[in-house]
Amino acid sequence: MKLLEQAREACRNKPRRIVFADAVDVRLLHAANDLKNQGLAEPILIGNPFELRDCAHRAGIPMPCLTIVDPLRTSCEQPFAKCYQEIHASKQVSLEDAVSLIHQPLFHAAMMVDRGMADICIAGNISTTGDVIRAALKVIGVAEGQKTVSSFFMMASPDSENILSFADAGVIPEPTSEQLADIAIDAAANYERLVGEPARVAMLSFSSKGSSKHPAAVKVADAVNMIRQRQPDLIMDGELQFDAAAVPSVAAQKAPQSPLGGMANVFVFPSLNAGNIGYKIAQRLGNYIALGPLLQGLKKPMHDLSRGCSADDIVDISVLASAMVKT
């Protein structure tokens, strides 16, 4: 796939330090080996070194010179705990409670990213999405000027010629107009960063250009107005039905004045229901390759894997996440 090939080349030129919070997992150990051996990243594993080595030995996985950090036995315990206290000074977190949190792999890994000891945190192959996002928000926090943490999938056609972005398909169940605007602006920026082509954003609905005045359609139309105020140069339109956003002949009928002309490449769904169903239909019936989800809106990179992911999925997400890091 061209997208992954480009990302892999970028990774080889500048391997990123990726800390894996859910390291005691055969899939993760295979992925870490591949990343290290191919020169794609510098993996950092969070966990007890003896437990990690036993897990690798039982699975017949060689352990190359990977960095292992035991959150229960580290010189960073007190500095990390005090930093956590400072982040949440208004809540007056006790040192004992802060230490207890820092002992948890997700919080320890997130703190490593926040303190500049790693470039990216990737978790979720064992932990739940809620736990991953909770640690990210409590330690790393949202980016400056941001209010919304969301996600997107990169979708590649079977021949790899068509690369799309679907957002949000993993985090916010019922986004407000303001959140939809945040999601769209972030997804457009990440699409351009990964693909190197201008984003063409479609704000999706069951309505096209006011054909329905239902509150759900109005919510999307309001988001469109917000985006135009914040990012007037962004190629974007809505509210649009999917066919009016993706098929030029339909766009000519339903939205003849649309700047997208039925050639959108970033699709922002009005709800998590729609986004999750949409990407899985494209994946299962259209044979599109789904890469993600990747989180967006955080101050520093932390990403959530599916608990059903494979070792190859972990490698692919690691490569894409690395390519997204701002130099």
mmCIF file of C-alpha atoms in Angstrom:
data_model
loop_
_atom_site.group_PDB
_atom_site.id
_atom_site.type_symbol
_atom_site.label_atom_id
_atom_site.label_comp_id
_atom_site.label_asym_id
_atom_site.label_seq_id
_atom_site.Cartn_x
_atom_site.Cartn_y
_atom_site.Cartn_z
ATOM 1 C CA MET A 1 0.000 0.000 0.000
ATOM 2 C CA LYS A 2 1.398 3.364 -1.034
ATOM 3 C CA LEU A 3 0.338 5.087 2.176
ATOM 4 C CA LEU A 4 2.145 2.580 4.376
ATOM 5 C CA GLU A 5 5.160 2.469 2.080
ATOM 6 C CA GLN A 6 5.561 6.243 2.345
ATOM 7 C CA ALA A 7 5.117 6.102 6.124
ATOM 8 C CA ARG A 8 7.658 3.284 6.467
ATOM 9 C CA GLU A 9 10.223 5.255 4.511
ATOM 10 C CA ALA A 10 9.696 8.240 6.784
ATOM 11 C CA CYS A 11 10.086 5.971 9.823
ATOM 12 C CA ARG A 12 13.369 4.535 8.587
ATOM 13 C CA ASN A 13 14.711 8.052 8.096
ATOM 14 C CA LYS A 14 13.702 8.999 11.640
ATOM 15 C CA PRO A 15 12.666 6.095 13.898
ATOM 16 C CA ARG A 16 10.468 7.290 16.750
ATOM 17 C CA ARG A 17 10.579 6.142 20.367
ATOM 18 C CA ILE A 18 7.281 4.309 20.880
ATOM 19 C CA VAL A 19 6.272 3.241 24.374
ATOM 20 C CA PHE A 20 3.875 0.290 24.531
ATOM 21 C CA ALA A 21 1.848 0.183 27.749
ATOM 22 C CA ASP A 22 0.212 -3.222 27.110
ATOM 23 C CA ALA A 23 3.488 -5.056 26.532
ATOM 24 C CA VAL A 24 2.798 -8.466 28.089
ATOM 25 C CA ASP A 25 1.108 -9.733 24.953
ATOM 26 C CA VAL A 26 2.485 -12.124 22.326
ATOM 27 C CA ARG A 27 1.099 -9.962 19.499
ATOM 28 C CA LEU A 28 2.818 -6.901 20.890
ATOM 29 C CA LEU A 29 6.140 -8.699 21.312
ATOM 30 C CA HIS A 30 6.024 -9.872 17.686
ATOM 31 C CA ALA A 31 5.239 -6.313 16.568
ATOM 32 C CA ALA A 32 8.006 -4.785 18.687
ATOM 33 C CA ASN A 33 10.493 -7.239 17.185
ATOM 34 C CA ASP A 34 9.390 -6.343 13.661
ATOM 35 C CA LEU A 35 9.582 -2.603 14.329
ATOM 36 C CA LYS A 36 13.056 -2.925 15.810
ATOM 37 C CA ASN A 37 14.458 -5.332 13.227
ATOM 38 C CA GLN A 38 13.131 -3.285 10.287
ATOM 39 C CA GLY A 39 14.467 -0.035 11.723
ATOM 40 C CA LEU A 40 10.968 1.466 11.880
ATOM 41 C CA ALA A 41 10.938 2.477 15.556
ATOM 42 C CA GLU A 42 12.662 2.247 18.907
ATOM 43 C CA PRO A 43 10.161 0.246 20.991
ATOM 44 C CA ILE A 44 9.937 0.743 24.760
ATOM 45 C CA LEU A 45 8.041 -1.950 26.649
ATOM 46 C CA ILE A 46 6.274 -1.242 29.935
ATOM 47 C CA GLY A 47 6.228 -4.189 32.338
ATOM 48 C CA ASN A 48 8.147 -6.512 34.582
ATOM 49 C CA PRO A 49 11.233 -7.639 32.610
ATOM 50 C CA PHE A 50 11.062 -11.203 33.921
ATOM 51 C CA GLU A 51 7.386 -11.509 33.012
ATOM 52 C CA LEU A 52 8.079 -10.096 29.554
ATOM 53 C CA ARG A 53 10.981 -12.478 28.950
ATOM 54 C CA ASP A 54 8.912 -15.462 30.161
ATOM 55 C CA CYS A 55 6.077 -14.460 27.821
ATOM 56 C CA ALA A 56 8.502 -14.177 24.910
ATOM 57 C CA HIS A 57 10.210 -17.458 25.771
ATOM 58 C CA ARG A 58 6.917 -19.388 25.937
ATOM 59 C CA ALA A 59 5.922 -18.029 22.524
ATOM 60 C CA GLY A 60 9.352 -18.664 20.995
ATOM 61 C CA ILE A 61 9.910 -14.960 20.310
ATOM 62 C CA PRO A 62 13.506 -13.691 20.411
ATOM 63 C CA MET A 63 14.038 -10.622 22.569
ATOM 64 C CA PRO A 64 16.416 -8.218 20.828
ATOM 65 C CA CYS A 65 17.848 -5.200 22.621
ATOM 66 C CA LEU A 66 14.502 -3.659 23.476
ATOM 67 C CA THR A 67 14.180 -1.084 26.226
ATOM 68 C CA ILE A 68 12.058 -2.357 29.121
ATOM 69 C CA VAL A 69 10.693 -0.076 31.829
ATOM 70 C CA ASP A 70 9.212 -1.562 35.005
ATOM 71 C CA PRO A 71 6.800 1.049 36.418
ATOM 72 C CA LEU A 72 7.114 -0.514 39.882
ATOM 73 C CA ARG A 73 10.895 -0.218 39.930
ATOM 74 C CA THR A 74 12.004 3.013 38.332
ATOM 75 C CA SER A 75 13.848 6.123 39.409
ATOM 76 C CA CYS A 76 11.093 8.138 37.709
ATOM 77 C CA GLU A 77 8.470 7.176 40.293
ATOM 78 C CA GLN A 78 8.759 10.274 42.494
ATOM 79 C CA PRO A 79 9.347 12.826 39.691
ATOM 80 C CA PHE A 80 6.397 11.424 37.709
ATOM 81 C CA ALA A 81 4.153 11.412 40.788
ATOM 82 C CA LYS A 82 5.028 15.005 41.642
ATOM 83 C CA CYS A 83 4.437 16.017 38.032
ATOM 84 C CA TYR A 84 1.008 14.379 38.176
ATOM 85 C CA GLN A 85 0.267 16.324 41.338
ATOM 86 C CA GLU A 86 1.193 19.554 39.576
ATOM 87 C CA ILE A 87 -0.999 18.732 36.576
ATOM 88 C CA HIS A 88 -3.954 18.204 38.927
ATOM 89 C CA ALA A 89 -3.045 20.793 41.542
ATOM 90 C CA SER A 90 -6.639 21.987 41.818
ATOM 91 C CA LYS A 91 -7.727 18.510 42.938
ATOM 92 C CA GLN A 92 -4.996 18.216 45.582
ATOM 93 C CA VAL A 93 -3.997 14.650 44.687
ATOM 94 C CA SER A 94 -1.979 13.050 47.477
ATOM 95 C CA LEU A 95 1.533 11.827 46.739
ATOM 96 C CA GLU A 96 0.447 8.310 47.670
ATOM 97 C CA ASP A 97 -2.415 8.368 45.145
ATOM 98 C CA ALA A 98 -0.170 9.881 42.467
ATOM 99 C CA VAL A 99 2.429 7.140 42.987
ATOM 100 C CA SER A 100 -0.309 4.499 42.754
ATOM 101 C CA LEU A 101 -1.405 5.896 39.375
ATOM 102 C CA ILE A 102 2.149 6.148 38.063
ATOM 103 C CA HIS A 103 2.607 2.455 38.858
ATOM 104 C CA GLN A 104 -0.125 1.684 36.315
ATOM 105 C CA PRO A 105 1.345 0.975 32.848
ATOM 106 C CA LEU A 106 -1.015 3.318 30.967
ATOM 107 C CA PHE A 107 -0.306 6.281 33.233
ATOM 108 C CA HIS A 108 3.428 5.577 33.326
ATOM 109 C CA ALA A 109 3.631 5.330 29.544
ATOM 110 C CA ALA A 110 1.572 8.497 29.073
ATOM 111 C CA MET A 111 3.855 10.339 31.493
ATOM 112 C CA MET A 112 6.913 9.214 29.507
ATOM 113 C CA VAL A 113 5.419 10.873 26.425
ATOM 114 C CA ASP A 114 4.417 13.976 28.355
ATOM 115 C CA ARG A 115 7.940 14.330 29.808
ATOM 116 C CA GLY A 116 9.635 13.815 26.435
ATOM 117 C CA MET A 117 11.082 10.383 27.252
ATOM 118 C CA ALA A 118 9.127 8.826 24.375
ATOM 119 C CA ASP A 119 7.611 10.260 21.202
ATOM 120 C CA ILE A 120 4.411 8.199 21.069
ATOM 121 C CA CYS A 121 2.386 5.941 23.354
ATOM 122 C CA ILE A 122 0.408 3.073 21.855
ATOM 123 C CA ALA A 123 -1.900 0.887 23.946
ATOM 124 C CA GLY A 124 -5.300 -0.778 23.786
ATOM 125 C CA ASN A 125 -4.348 -4.268 22.665
ATOM 126 C CA ILE A 126 -5.225 -5.281 26.259
ATOM 127 C CA SER A 127 -6.632 -2.118 27.867
ATOM 128 C CA THR A 128 -10.077 -0.743 27.047
ATOM 129 C CA THR A 129 -10.523 2.371 24.909
ATOM 130 C CA GLY A 130 -11.982 4.176 27.909
ATOM 131 C CA ASP A 131 -8.922 3.434 30.041
ATOM 132 C CA VAL A 132 -6.507 4.515 27.292
ATOM 133 C CA ILE A 133 -8.297 7.812 26.676
ATOM 134 C CA ARG A 134 -8.673 8.449 30.416
ATOM 135 C CA ALA A 135 -4.910 8.116 30.952
ATOM 136 C CA ALA A 136 -4.215 10.298 27.909
ATOM 137 C CA LEU A 137 -6.519 13.064 29.122
ATOM 138 C CA LYS A 138 -5.334 12.983 32.739
ATOM 139 C CA VAL A 139 -1.634 13.024 31.875
ATOM 140 C CA ILE A 140 -1.094 14.464 28.389
ATOM 141 C CA GLY A 141 -4.232 16.552 28.009
ATOM 142 C CA VAL A 142 -5.755 18.172 24.947
ATOM 143 C CA ALA A 143 -3.755 20.281 22.511
ATOM 144 C CA GLU A 144 -3.623 24.033 22.963
ATOM 145 C CA GLY A 145 -6.783 25.665 21.655
ATOM 146 C CA GLN A 146 -8.481 22.267 21.492
ATOM 147 C CA LYS A 147 -11.503 20.915 23.329
ATOM 148 C CA THR A 148 -12.125 17.628 21.558
ATOM 149 C CA VAL A 149 -10.311 14.290 21.468
ATOM 150 C CA SER A 150 -11.599 12.120 18.644
ATOM 151 C CA SER A 151 -10.376 9.478 16.210
ATOM 152 C CA PHE A 152 -10.154 8.659 12.534
ATOM 153 C CA PHE A 153 -9.540 5.683 10.277
ATOM 154 C CA MET A 154 -7.470 5.772 7.133
ATOM 155 C CA MET A 155 -9.312 3.753 4.498
ATOM 156 C CA ALA A 156 -7.461 2.376 1.470
ATOM 157 C CA SER A 157 -9.177 0.899 -1.593
ATOM 158 C CA PRO A 158 -8.204 -2.640 -2.642
ATOM 159 C CA ASP A 159 -5.919 -1.269 -5.391
ATOM 160 C CA SER A 160 -4.518 1.348 -2.941
ATOM 161 C CA GLU A 161 -5.332 4.131 -5.391
ATOM 162 C CA ASN A 162 -8.039 5.734 -3.265
ATOM 163 C CA ILE A 163 -7.061 6.855 0.252
ATOM 164 C CA LEU A 164 -9.826 8.234 2.453
ATOM 165 C CA SER A 165 -10.265 9.328 6.044
ATOM 166 C CA PHE A 166 -13.347 8.451 8.139
ATOM 167 C CA ALA A 167 -13.929 10.383 11.386
ATOM 168 C CA ASP A 168 -15.015 9.955 14.151
ATOM 169 C CA ALA A 169 -15.505 6.210 14.273
ATOM 170 C CA GLY A 170 -14.170 5.414 17.714
ATOM 171 C CA VAL A 171 -14.619 7.988 20.486
ATOM 172 C CA ILE A 172 -17.565 10.459 20.674
ATOM 173 C CA PRO A 173 -21.045 8.855 20.521
ATOM 174 C CA GLU A 174 -23.087 12.015 19.837
ATOM 175 C CA PRO A 175 -20.819 14.937 18.917
ATOM 176 C CA THR A 176 -22.120 18.489 19.171
ATOM 177 C CA SER A 177 -21.748 20.949 16.315
ATOM 178 C CA GLU A 178 -18.632 22.345 18.003
ATOM 179 C CA GLN A 179 -17.156 18.855 18.341
ATOM 180 C CA LEU A 180 -17.959 18.019 14.710
ATOM 181 C CA ALA A 181 -16.058 21.148 13.674
ATOM 182 C CA ASP A 182 -13.063 20.097 15.792
ATOM 183 C CA ILE A 183 -13.173 16.574 14.362
ATOM 184 C CA ALA A 184 -13.267 17.859 10.781
ATOM 185 C CA ILE A 185 -10.389 20.320 11.196
ATOM 186 C CA ASP A 186 -8.181 17.734 12.920
ATOM 187 C CA ALA A 187 -9.022 14.984 10.417
ATOM 188 C CA ALA A 188 -8.218 17.288 7.495
ATOM 189 C CA ALA A 189 -4.827 18.227 8.962
ATOM 190 C CA ASN A 190 -3.930 14.596 9.643
ATOM 191 C CA TYR A 191 -5.023 13.508 6.170
ATOM 192 C CA GLU A 192 -2.744 16.098 4.594
ATOM 193 C CA ARG A 193 0.111 15.115 6.902
ATOM 194 C CA LEU A 194 -0.184 11.417 6.042
ATOM 195 C CA VAL A 195 -1.167 11.515 2.375
ATOM 196 C CA GLY A 196 0.500 14.739 1.266
ATOM 197 C CA GLU A 197 -2.546 15.891 -0.706
ATOM 198 C CA PRO A 198 -5.139 18.613 0.035
ATOM 199 C CA ALA A 199 -8.030 17.478 2.212
ATOM 200 C CA ARG A 200 -11.522 17.687 0.737
ATOM 201 C CA VAL A 201 -13.883 17.416 3.692
ATOM 202 C CA ALA A 202 -17.507 16.268 3.533
ATOM 203 C CA MET A 203 -19.749 16.796 6.557
ATOM 204 C CA LEU A 204 -22.134 13.873 6.227
ATOM 205 C CA SER A 205 -25.840 13.658 6.978
ATOM 206 C CA PHE A 206 -29.026 12.035 5.667
ATOM 207 C CA SER A 207 -29.746 15.486 4.204
ATOM 208 C CA SER A 208 -28.030 17.420 1.403
ATOM 209 C CA LYS A 209 -27.803 21.210 1.542
ATOM 210 C CA GLY A 210 -30.949 21.815 3.574
ATOM 211 C CA SER A 211 -33.145 19.123 2.041
ATOM 212 C CA SER A 212 -34.216 18.325 5.625
ATOM 213 C CA LYS A 213 -34.659 20.662 8.582
ATOM 214 C CA HIS A 214 -34.441 17.863 11.139
ATOM 215 C CA PRO A 215 -32.323 18.856 14.193
ATOM 216 C CA ALA A 216 -29.752 16.172 13.341
ATOM 217 C CA ALA A 217 -29.189 17.740 9.914
ATOM 218 C CA VAL A 218 -29.198 21.262 11.324
ATOM 219 C CA LYS A 219 -26.482 20.229 13.786
ATOM 220 C CA VAL A 220 -24.215 19.294 10.859
ATOM 221 C CA ALA A 221 -25.072 22.486 8.983
ATOM 222 C CA ASP A 222 -24.154 24.506 12.071
ATOM 223 C CA ALA A 223 -20.803 22.698 12.225
ATOM 224 C CA VAL A 224 -20.189 23.659 8.584
ATOM 225 C CA ASN A 225 -20.659 27.329 9.424
ATOM 226 C CA MET A 226 -18.253 27.045 12.355
ATOM 227 C CA ILE A 227 -15.595 25.433 10.185
ATOM 228 C CA ARG A 228 -15.925 28.158 7.561
ATOM 229 C CA GLN A 229 -15.312 30.773 10.222
ATOM 230 C CA ARG A 230 -12.315 28.962 11.698
ATOM 231 C CA GLN A 231 -10.739 27.547 8.524
ATOM 232 C CA PRO A 232 -12.009 29.581 5.551
ATOM 233 C CA ASP A 233 -9.401 28.099 3.192
ATOM 234 C CA LEU A 234 -10.347 24.476 3.922
ATOM 235 C CA ILE A 235 -12.034 22.724 0.976
ATOM 236 C CA MET A 236 -15.176 21.578 2.779
ATOM 237 C CA ASP A 237 -18.922 21.339 2.342
ATOM 238 C CA GLY A 238 -22.059 20.043 4.008
ATOM 239 C CA GLU A 239 -24.412 18.907 5.057
ATOM 240 C CA LEU A 240 -24.174 16.204 2.384
ATOM 241 C CA GLN A 241 -25.441 12.696 1.847
ATOM 242 C CA PHE A 242 -22.634 10.238 1.206
ATOM 243 C CA ASP A 243 -23.383 9.824 -2.490
ATOM 244 C CA ALA A 244 -23.431 13.609 -3.001
ATOM 245 C CA ALA A 245 -19.998 13.744 -1.369
ATOM 246 C CA ALA A 246 -18.420 10.766 -3.138
ATOM 247 C CA VAL A 247 -20.033 10.444 -6.606
ATOM 248 C CA PRO A 248 -19.533 13.351 -9.058
ATOM 249 C CA SER A 249 -22.676 12.582 -11.089
ATOM 250 C CA VAL A 250 -24.839 12.575 -7.947
ATOM 251 C CA ALA A 251 -23.144 15.726 -6.648
ATOM 252 C CA ALA A 252 -24.033 17.478 -9.909
ATOM 253 C CA GLN A 253 -27.705 16.811 -9.162
ATOM 254 C CA LYS A 254 -27.917 17.182 -5.384
ATOM 255 C CA ALA A 255 -25.216 19.786 -4.706
ATOM 256 C CA PRO A 256 -24.207 21.425 -8.007
ATOM 257 C CA GLN A 257 -22.517 24.366 -6.254
ATOM 258 C CA SER A 258 -20.449 22.209 -3.900
ATOM 259 C CA PRO A 259 -16.680 22.809 -4.054
ATOM 260 C CA LEU A 260 -16.195 19.088 -3.495
ATOM 261 C CA GLY A 261 -17.843 18.054 -6.758
ATOM 262 C CA GLY A 262 -18.437 14.572 -5.378
ATOM 263 C CA MET A 263 -14.716 14.013 -4.777
ATOM 264 C CA ALA A 264 -14.364 14.213 -0.996
ATOM 265 C CA ASN A 265 -11.507 12.353 0.663
ATOM 266 C CA VAL A 266 -12.239 13.144 4.333
ATOM 267 C CA PHE A 267 -15.672 12.058 5.548
ATOM 268 C CA VAL A 268 -16.935 13.348 8.899
ATOM 269 C CA PHE A 269 -19.841 11.288 10.217
ATOM 270 C CA PRO A 270 -22.587 12.864 12.351
ATOM 271 C CA SER A 271 -22.377 10.221 15.094
ATOM 272 C CA LEU A 272 -20.303 7.312 16.331
ATOM 273 C CA ASN A 273 -23.067 4.962 15.203
ATOM 274 C CA ALA A 274 -22.796 6.208 11.630
ATOM 275 C CA GLY A 275 -18.990 6.321 11.599
ATOM 276 C CA ASN A 276 -18.477 2.867 13.050
ATOM 277 C CA ILE A 277 -21.069 1.283 10.761
ATOM 278 C CA GLY A 278 -19.742 3.193 7.751
ATOM 279 C CA TYR A 279 -16.130 2.136 8.050
ATOM 280 C CA LYS A 280 -17.092 -1.498 8.641
ATOM 281 C CA ILE A 281 -19.354 -1.543 5.573
ATOM 282 C CA ALA A 282 -16.505 -0.138 3.475
ATOM 283 C CA GLN A 283 -14.137 -2.705 4.987
ATOM 284 C CA ARG A 284 -16.331 -5.787 4.735
ATOM 285 C CA LEU A 285 -18.350 -5.147 1.574
ATOM 286 C CA GLY A 286 -16.053 -2.783 -0.318
ATOM 287 C CA ASN A 287 -12.837 -4.595 0.658
ATOM 288 C CA TYR A 288 -11.271 -1.341 1.839
ATOM 289 C CA ILE A 289 -8.344 -1.698 4.220
ATOM 290 C CA ALA A 290 -9.103 0.054 7.522
ATOM 291 C CA LEU A 291 -6.109 1.472 9.375
ATOM 292 C CA GLY A 292 -6.893 2.774 12.821
ATOM 293 C CA PRO A 293 -8.358 4.151 14.889
ATOM 294 C CA LEU A 294 -5.822 6.903 15.445
ATOM 295 C CA LEU A 295 -6.509 9.493 18.144
ATOM 296 C CA GLN A 296 -6.389 13.213 17.435
ATOM 297 C CA GLY A 297 -6.729 16.350 19.536
ATOM 298 C CA LEU A 298 -4.187 15.448 22.246
ATOM 299 C CA LYS A 299 -1.235 17.644 23.167
ATOM 300 C CA LYS A 300 1.150 14.746 22.406
ATOM 301 C CA PRO A 301 0.551 11.445 20.584
ATOM 302 C CA MET A 302 -1.186 8.560 22.333
ATOM 303 C CA HIS A 303 -3.146 6.008 20.327
ATOM 304 C CA ASP A 304 -5.638 3.265 21.065
ATOM 305 C CA LEU A 305 -5.515 -0.139 19.405
ATOM 306 C CA SER A 306 -8.425 -2.509 18.994
ATOM 307 C CA ARG A 307 -8.239 -5.384 21.471
ATOM 308 C CA GLY A 308 -8.784 -7.696 18.494
ATOM 309 C CA CYS A 309 -5.758 -6.352 16.617
ATOM 310 C CA SER A 310 -3.036 -8.510 15.090
ATOM 311 C CA ALA A 311 0.718 -8.027 15.314
ATOM 312 C CA ASP A 312 0.648 -6.612 11.776
ATOM 313 C CA ASP A 313 -2.052 -4.125 12.832
ATOM 314 C CA ILE A 314 0.176 -2.926 15.668
ATOM 315 C CA VAL A 315 3.059 -2.414 13.261
ATOM 316 C CA ASP A 316 0.863 -0.518 10.792
ATOM 317 C CA ILE A 317 -0.584 1.794 13.472
ATOM 318 C CA SER A 318 2.904 2.389 14.852
ATOM 319 C CA VAL A 319 4.142 3.381 11.409
ATOM 320 C CA LEU A 320 1.220 5.730 10.728
ATOM 321 C CA ALA A 321 1.425 7.253 14.204
ATOM 322 C CA SER A 322 5.126 7.895 13.650
ATOM 323 C CA ALA A 323 4.445 9.567 10.314
ATOM 324 C CA MET A 324 1.956 11.894 12.022
ATOM 325 C CA VAL A 325 4.479 13.214 14.545
ATOM 326 C CA LYS A 326 5.328 16.829 13.866
ATOM 327 C CA THR A 327 9.048 17.298 13.322
#
